[in-house]
Short mmCIF file of C-alpha atoms and ligand atoms in Angstrom, two decimals:
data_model
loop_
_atom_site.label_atom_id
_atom_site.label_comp_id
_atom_site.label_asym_id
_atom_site.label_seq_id
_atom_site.Cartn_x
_atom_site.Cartn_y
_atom_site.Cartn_z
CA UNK A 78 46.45 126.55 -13.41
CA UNK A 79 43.41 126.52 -15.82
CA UNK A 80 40.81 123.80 -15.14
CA UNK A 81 38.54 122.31 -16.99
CA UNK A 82 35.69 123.44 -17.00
CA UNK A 83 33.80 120.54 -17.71
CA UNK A 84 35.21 118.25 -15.13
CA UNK A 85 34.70 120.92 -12.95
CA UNK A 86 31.18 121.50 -13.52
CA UNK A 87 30.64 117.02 -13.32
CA UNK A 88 32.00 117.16 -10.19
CA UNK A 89 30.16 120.07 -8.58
CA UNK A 90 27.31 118.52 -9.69
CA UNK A 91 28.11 115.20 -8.12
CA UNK A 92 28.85 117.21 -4.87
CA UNK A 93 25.50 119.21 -4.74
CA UNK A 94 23.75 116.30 -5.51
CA UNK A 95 25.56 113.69 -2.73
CA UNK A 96 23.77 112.64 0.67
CA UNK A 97 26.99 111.53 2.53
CA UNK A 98 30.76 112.53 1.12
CA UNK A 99 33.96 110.43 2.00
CA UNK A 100 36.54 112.92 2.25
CA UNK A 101 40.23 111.74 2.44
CA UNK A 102 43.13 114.02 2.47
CA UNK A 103 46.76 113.64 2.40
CA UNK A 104 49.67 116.08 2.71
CA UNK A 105 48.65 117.89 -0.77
CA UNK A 106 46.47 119.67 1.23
CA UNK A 107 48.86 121.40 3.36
CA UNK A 108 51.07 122.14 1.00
CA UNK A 109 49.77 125.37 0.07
CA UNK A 110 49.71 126.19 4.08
CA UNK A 111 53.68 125.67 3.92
CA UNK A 112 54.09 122.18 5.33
CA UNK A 113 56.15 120.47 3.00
CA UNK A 114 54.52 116.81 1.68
CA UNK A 115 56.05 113.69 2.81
CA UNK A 116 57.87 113.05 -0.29
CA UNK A 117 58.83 116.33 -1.01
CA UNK A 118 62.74 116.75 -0.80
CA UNK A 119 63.28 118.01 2.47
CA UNK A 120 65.84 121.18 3.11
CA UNK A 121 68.26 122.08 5.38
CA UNK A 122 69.36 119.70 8.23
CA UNK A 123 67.08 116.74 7.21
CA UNK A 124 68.00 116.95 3.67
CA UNK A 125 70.57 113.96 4.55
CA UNK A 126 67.77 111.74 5.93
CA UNK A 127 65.02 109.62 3.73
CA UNK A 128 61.95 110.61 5.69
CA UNK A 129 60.59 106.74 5.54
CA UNK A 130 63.74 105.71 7.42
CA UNK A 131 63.20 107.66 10.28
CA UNK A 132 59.18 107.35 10.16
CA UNK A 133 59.59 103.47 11.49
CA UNK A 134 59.99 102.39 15.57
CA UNK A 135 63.51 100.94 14.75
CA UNK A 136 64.76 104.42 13.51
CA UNK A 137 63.62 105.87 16.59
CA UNK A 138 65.40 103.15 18.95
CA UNK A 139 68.25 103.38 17.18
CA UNK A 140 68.56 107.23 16.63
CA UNK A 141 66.17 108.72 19.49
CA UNK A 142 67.82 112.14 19.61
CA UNK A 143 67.75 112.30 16.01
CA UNK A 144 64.12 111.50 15.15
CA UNK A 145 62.67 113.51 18.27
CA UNK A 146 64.35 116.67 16.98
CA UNK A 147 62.91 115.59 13.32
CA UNK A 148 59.82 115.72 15.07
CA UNK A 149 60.00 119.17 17.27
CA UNK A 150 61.11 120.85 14.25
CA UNK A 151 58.19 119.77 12.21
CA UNK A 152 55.90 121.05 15.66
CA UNK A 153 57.52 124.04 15.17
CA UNK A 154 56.92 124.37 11.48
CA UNK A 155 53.60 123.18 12.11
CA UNK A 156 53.10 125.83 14.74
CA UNK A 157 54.07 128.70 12.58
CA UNK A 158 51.46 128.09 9.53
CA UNK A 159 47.78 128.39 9.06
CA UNK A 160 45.16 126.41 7.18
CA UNK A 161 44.42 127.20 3.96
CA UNK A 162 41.48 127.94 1.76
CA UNK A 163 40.91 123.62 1.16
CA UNK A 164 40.76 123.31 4.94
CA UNK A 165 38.46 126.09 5.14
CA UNK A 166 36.65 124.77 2.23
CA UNK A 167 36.09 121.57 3.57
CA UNK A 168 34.71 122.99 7.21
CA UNK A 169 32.03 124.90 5.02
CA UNK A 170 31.67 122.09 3.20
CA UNK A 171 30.07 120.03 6.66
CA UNK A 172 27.96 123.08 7.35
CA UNK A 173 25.96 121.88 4.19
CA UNK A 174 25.91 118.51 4.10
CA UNK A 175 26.92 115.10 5.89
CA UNK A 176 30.96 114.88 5.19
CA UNK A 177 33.12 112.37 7.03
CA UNK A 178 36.42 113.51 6.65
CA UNK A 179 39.41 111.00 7.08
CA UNK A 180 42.70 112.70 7.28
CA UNK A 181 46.67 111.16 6.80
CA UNK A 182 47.57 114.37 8.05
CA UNK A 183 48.85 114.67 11.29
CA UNK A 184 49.23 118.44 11.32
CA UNK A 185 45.89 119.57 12.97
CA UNK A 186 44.70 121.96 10.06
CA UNK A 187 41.36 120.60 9.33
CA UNK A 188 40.71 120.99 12.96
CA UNK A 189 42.34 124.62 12.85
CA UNK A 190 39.93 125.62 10.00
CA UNK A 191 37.07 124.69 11.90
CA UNK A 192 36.62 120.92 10.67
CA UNK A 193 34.84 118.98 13.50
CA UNK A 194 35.24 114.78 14.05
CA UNK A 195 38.07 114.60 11.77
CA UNK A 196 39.67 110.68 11.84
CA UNK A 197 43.12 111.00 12.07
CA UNK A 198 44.25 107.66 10.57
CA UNK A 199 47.99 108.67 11.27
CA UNK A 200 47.92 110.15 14.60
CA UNK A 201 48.55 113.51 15.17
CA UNK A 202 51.91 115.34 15.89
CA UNK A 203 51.13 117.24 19.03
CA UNK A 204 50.15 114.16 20.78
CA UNK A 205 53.21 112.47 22.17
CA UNK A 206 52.74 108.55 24.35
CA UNK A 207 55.44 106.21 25.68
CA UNK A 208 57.30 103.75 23.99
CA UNK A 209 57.55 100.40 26.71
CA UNK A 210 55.95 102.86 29.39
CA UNK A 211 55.48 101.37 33.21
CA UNK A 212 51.56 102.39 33.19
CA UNK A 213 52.61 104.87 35.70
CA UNK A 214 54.71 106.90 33.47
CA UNK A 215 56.16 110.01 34.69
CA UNK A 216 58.51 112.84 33.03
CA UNK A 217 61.82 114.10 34.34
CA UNK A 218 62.84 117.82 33.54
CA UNK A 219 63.58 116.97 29.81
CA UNK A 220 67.20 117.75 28.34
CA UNK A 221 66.67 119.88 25.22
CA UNK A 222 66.74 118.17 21.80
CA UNK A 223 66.30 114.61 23.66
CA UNK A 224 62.99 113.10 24.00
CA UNK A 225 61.62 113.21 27.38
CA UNK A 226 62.51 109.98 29.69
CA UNK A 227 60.07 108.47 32.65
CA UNK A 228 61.10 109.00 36.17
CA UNK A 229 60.32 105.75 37.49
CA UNK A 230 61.17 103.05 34.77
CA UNK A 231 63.55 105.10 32.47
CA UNK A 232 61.20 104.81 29.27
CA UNK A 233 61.51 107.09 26.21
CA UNK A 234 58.76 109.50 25.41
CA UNK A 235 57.72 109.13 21.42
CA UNK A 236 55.53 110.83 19.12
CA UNK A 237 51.90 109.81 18.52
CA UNK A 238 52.34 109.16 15.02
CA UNK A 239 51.48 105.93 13.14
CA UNK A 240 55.22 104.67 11.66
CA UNK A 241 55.40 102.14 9.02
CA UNK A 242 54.67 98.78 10.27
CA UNK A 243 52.16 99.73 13.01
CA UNK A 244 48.67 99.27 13.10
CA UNK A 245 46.51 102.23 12.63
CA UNK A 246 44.56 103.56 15.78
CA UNK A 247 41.57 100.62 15.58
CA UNK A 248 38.93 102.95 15.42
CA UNK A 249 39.78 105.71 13.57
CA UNK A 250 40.67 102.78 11.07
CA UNK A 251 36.53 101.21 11.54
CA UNK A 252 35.67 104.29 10.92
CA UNK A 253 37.27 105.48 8.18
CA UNK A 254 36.06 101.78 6.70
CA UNK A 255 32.58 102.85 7.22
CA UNK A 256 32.85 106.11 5.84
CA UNK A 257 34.18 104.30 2.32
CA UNK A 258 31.56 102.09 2.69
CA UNK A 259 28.78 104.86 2.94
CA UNK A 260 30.04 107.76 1.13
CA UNK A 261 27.97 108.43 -2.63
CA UNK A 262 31.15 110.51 -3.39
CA UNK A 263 34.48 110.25 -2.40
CA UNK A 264 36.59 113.25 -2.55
CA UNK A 265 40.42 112.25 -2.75
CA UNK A 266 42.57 115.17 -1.94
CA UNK A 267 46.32 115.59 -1.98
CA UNK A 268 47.74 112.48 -1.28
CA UNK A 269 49.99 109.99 -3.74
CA UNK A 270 47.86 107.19 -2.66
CA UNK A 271 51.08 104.67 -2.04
CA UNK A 272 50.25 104.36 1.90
CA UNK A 273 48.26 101.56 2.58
CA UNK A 274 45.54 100.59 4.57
CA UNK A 275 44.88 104.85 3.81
CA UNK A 276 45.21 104.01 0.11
CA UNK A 277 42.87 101.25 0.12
CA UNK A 278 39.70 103.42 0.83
CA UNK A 279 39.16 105.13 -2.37
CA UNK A 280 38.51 101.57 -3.61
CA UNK A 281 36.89 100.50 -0.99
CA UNK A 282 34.47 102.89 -1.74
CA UNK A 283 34.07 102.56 -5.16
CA UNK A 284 33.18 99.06 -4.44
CA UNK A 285 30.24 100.24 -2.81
CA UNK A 286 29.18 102.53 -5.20
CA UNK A 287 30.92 106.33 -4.34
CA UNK A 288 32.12 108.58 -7.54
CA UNK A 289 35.53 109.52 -6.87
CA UNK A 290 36.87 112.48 -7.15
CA UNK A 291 41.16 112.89 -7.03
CA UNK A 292 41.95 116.27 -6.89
CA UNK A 293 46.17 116.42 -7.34
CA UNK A 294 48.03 118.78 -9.41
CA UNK A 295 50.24 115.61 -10.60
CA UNK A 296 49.36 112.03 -11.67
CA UNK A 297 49.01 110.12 -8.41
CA UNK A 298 48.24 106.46 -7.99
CA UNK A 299 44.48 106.95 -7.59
CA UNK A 300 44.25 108.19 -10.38
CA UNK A 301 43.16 104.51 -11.84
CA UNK A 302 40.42 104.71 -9.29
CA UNK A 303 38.68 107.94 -9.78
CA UNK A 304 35.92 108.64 -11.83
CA UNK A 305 36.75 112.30 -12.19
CA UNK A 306 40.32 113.89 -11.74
CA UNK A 307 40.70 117.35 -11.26
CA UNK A 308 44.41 118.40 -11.88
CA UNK A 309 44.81 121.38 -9.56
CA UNK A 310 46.05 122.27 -6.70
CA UNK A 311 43.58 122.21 -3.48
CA UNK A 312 43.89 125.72 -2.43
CA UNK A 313 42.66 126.73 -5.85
CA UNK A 314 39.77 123.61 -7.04
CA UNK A 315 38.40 123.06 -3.28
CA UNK A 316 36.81 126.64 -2.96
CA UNK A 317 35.43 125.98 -6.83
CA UNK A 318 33.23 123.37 -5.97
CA UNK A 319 30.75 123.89 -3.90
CA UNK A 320 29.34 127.19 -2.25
CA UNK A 321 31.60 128.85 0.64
CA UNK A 322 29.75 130.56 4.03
C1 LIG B 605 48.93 118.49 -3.77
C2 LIG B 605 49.35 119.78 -3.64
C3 LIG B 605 48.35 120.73 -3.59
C4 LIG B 605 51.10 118.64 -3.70
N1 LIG B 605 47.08 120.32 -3.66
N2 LIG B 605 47.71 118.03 -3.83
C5 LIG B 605 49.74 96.94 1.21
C6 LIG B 605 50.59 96.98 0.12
C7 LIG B 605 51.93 97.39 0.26
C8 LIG B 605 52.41 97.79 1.51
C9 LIG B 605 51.58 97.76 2.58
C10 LIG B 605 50.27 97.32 2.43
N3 LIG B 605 49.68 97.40 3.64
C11 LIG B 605 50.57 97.88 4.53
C12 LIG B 605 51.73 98.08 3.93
C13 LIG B 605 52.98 98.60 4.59
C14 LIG B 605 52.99 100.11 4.76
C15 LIG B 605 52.89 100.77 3.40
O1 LIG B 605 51.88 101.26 2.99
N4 LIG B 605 53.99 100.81 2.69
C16 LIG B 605 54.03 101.44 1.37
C17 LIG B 605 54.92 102.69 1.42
C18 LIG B 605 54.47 100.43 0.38
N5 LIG B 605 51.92 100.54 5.65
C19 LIG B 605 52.06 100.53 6.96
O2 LIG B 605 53.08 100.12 7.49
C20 LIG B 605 50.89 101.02 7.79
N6 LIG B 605 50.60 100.08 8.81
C21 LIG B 605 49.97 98.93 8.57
O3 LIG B 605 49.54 98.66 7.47
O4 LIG B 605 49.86 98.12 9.67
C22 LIG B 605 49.54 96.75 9.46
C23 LIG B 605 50.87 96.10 9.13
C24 LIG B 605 51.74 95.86 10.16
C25 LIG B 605 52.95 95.25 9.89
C26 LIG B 605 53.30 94.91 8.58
C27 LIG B 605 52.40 95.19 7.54
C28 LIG B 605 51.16 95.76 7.83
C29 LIG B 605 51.25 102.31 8.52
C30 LIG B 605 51.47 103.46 7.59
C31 LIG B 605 51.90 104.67 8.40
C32 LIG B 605 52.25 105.85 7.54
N7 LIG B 605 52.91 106.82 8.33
C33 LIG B 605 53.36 108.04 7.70
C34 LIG B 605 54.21 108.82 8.71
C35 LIG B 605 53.30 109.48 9.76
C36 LIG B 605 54.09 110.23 10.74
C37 LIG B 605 54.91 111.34 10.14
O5 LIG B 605 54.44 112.13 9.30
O6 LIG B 605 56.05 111.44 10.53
O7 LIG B 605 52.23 108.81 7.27
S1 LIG B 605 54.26 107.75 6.18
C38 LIG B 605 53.65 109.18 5.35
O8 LIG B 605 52.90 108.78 4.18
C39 LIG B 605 52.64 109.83 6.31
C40 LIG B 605 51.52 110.18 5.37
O9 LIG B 605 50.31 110.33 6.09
C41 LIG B 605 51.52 109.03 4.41
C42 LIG B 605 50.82 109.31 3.12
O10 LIG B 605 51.47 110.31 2.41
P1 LIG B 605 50.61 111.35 1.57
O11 LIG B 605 49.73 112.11 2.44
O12 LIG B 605 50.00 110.67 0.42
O13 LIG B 605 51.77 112.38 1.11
P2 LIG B 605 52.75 112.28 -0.15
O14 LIG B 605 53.88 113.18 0.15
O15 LIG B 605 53.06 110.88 -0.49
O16 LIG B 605 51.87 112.84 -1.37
C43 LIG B 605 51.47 114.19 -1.41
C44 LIG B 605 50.57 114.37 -2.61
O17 LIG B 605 50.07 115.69 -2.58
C45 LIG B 605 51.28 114.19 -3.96
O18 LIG B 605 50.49 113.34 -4.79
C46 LIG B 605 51.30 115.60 -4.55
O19 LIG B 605 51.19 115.65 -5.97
C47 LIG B 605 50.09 116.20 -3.90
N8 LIG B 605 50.12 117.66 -3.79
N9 LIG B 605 50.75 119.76 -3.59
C48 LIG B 605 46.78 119.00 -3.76
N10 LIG B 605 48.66 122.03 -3.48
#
């Protein structure tokens, strides 16, 4: 892919010249690490399944089996790839200067590539809780491909994900708010920007003054947003723009 090197050069500029940068990623940027985007037709056994239906707490009471295997075979997927030169990028990138970086991601590759204090808006995937838990929650011996169930009150284990219609963890969410709010550049990377509050932020901090920068290989919906949009894919622009350790 051949950028431009114009754009390119604006936005490096922007970069080297910002005090505080907003960072927000999506799944773009784990794409070139091998974890397929949320969108992205999915293969195999899930390729039946719309990945919104089973991302909601209804799904999951009605289909429990089926949405914790979903789930362990996207650990295991997980499990098996590494970050990639944008997550890398982005760790060298807080070695320079102040970066906040808000992630949809709930893969753990920022945090792989050395990214510290990364707000996980979305929860994370290795981080399971229980759904109507006693307080006192405790697991049996699980039965494979079933989600764990409490000893005492009979509860199902779930993942720690955020699914549609629940509220994001409250202060990853303040913080991420601040972060637009303070932020003299926002960097927008891989995400289609249709998942709200997340989507929100790029605006937000616009509003109060950040350049935004959308870097996407296709037309996403923050496009209308940015100030600067870098078609590329992450793996190949991040590294470009700004100096790596
Ligand atoms: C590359 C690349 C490369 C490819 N390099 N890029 C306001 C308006 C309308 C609706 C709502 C609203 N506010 C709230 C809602 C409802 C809802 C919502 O947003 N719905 C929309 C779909 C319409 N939001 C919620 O329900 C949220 N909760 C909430 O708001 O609570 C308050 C509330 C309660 C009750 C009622 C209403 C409000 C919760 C949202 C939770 C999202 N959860 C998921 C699943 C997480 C767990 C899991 O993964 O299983 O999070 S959904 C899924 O989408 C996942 C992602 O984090 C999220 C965002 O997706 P992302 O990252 O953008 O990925 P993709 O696949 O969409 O895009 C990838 C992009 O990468 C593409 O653009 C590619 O081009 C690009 N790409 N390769 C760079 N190499």
């Amino acid at each position: 892919m051949v950028l431009d090197a114009a754009l390119l050069e604006q936005a490096r500029a922007r970069i080297a010249a910002a005090r505080n940068i907003f960072v927000l990623t999506g799944a773009g940027i784990s794409a070139e690490s091998g974890v397929p985007t949320f969108r992205d037709a999915l293969t195999g056994l899930w390729s039946r399944f719309d990945p919104e239906d089973l991302a909601t707490e209804a799904a999951y009471r009605r289909h429990p089996a089926l949405v914790w295997r979903w789930y362990e075979h996207r650990r295991a997927l997980v499990l098996a790839t590494r970050p990639n030169p944008a997550h890398y990028a982005l760790a060298a990138l807080a070695a320079q200067k102040p970066v906040m970086l808000v992630t949809q991601n709930i893969d753990g590759l920022h945090q792989r590539a050395g990214s510290e204090h990364v707000i996980e808006l979305h929860g994370n995937l290795f981080a399971n809780r229980w759904l109507d838990g006693c307080g006192r929650c405790d697991t049996v011996p699980p039965v494979p491909g079933e989600p764990p169930h409490c000893a005492l009150c009979g509860a199902m284990m779930r993942p720690g994900v955020v699914w549609f219609g629940e509220d994001l963890p409250r202060v990853a969410r303040y913080r991420a708010e601040h972060a637009a709010e303070t932020g003299d550049v926002c960097l927008v990377v891989g995400t289609s920007g249709l998942v709200y509050p997340a989507a929100a932020l790029p605006g937000m901090a616009k509003e109060h003054g950040a350049f935004v920068i959308v870097v996407n290989p296709q037309v996403s919906a923050l496009d209308a947003t940015a100030d600067l949009v870098l078609t590329a894919p992450a793996g190949e622009c991040l590294p470009l723009l700004w100096p790596q350790a």
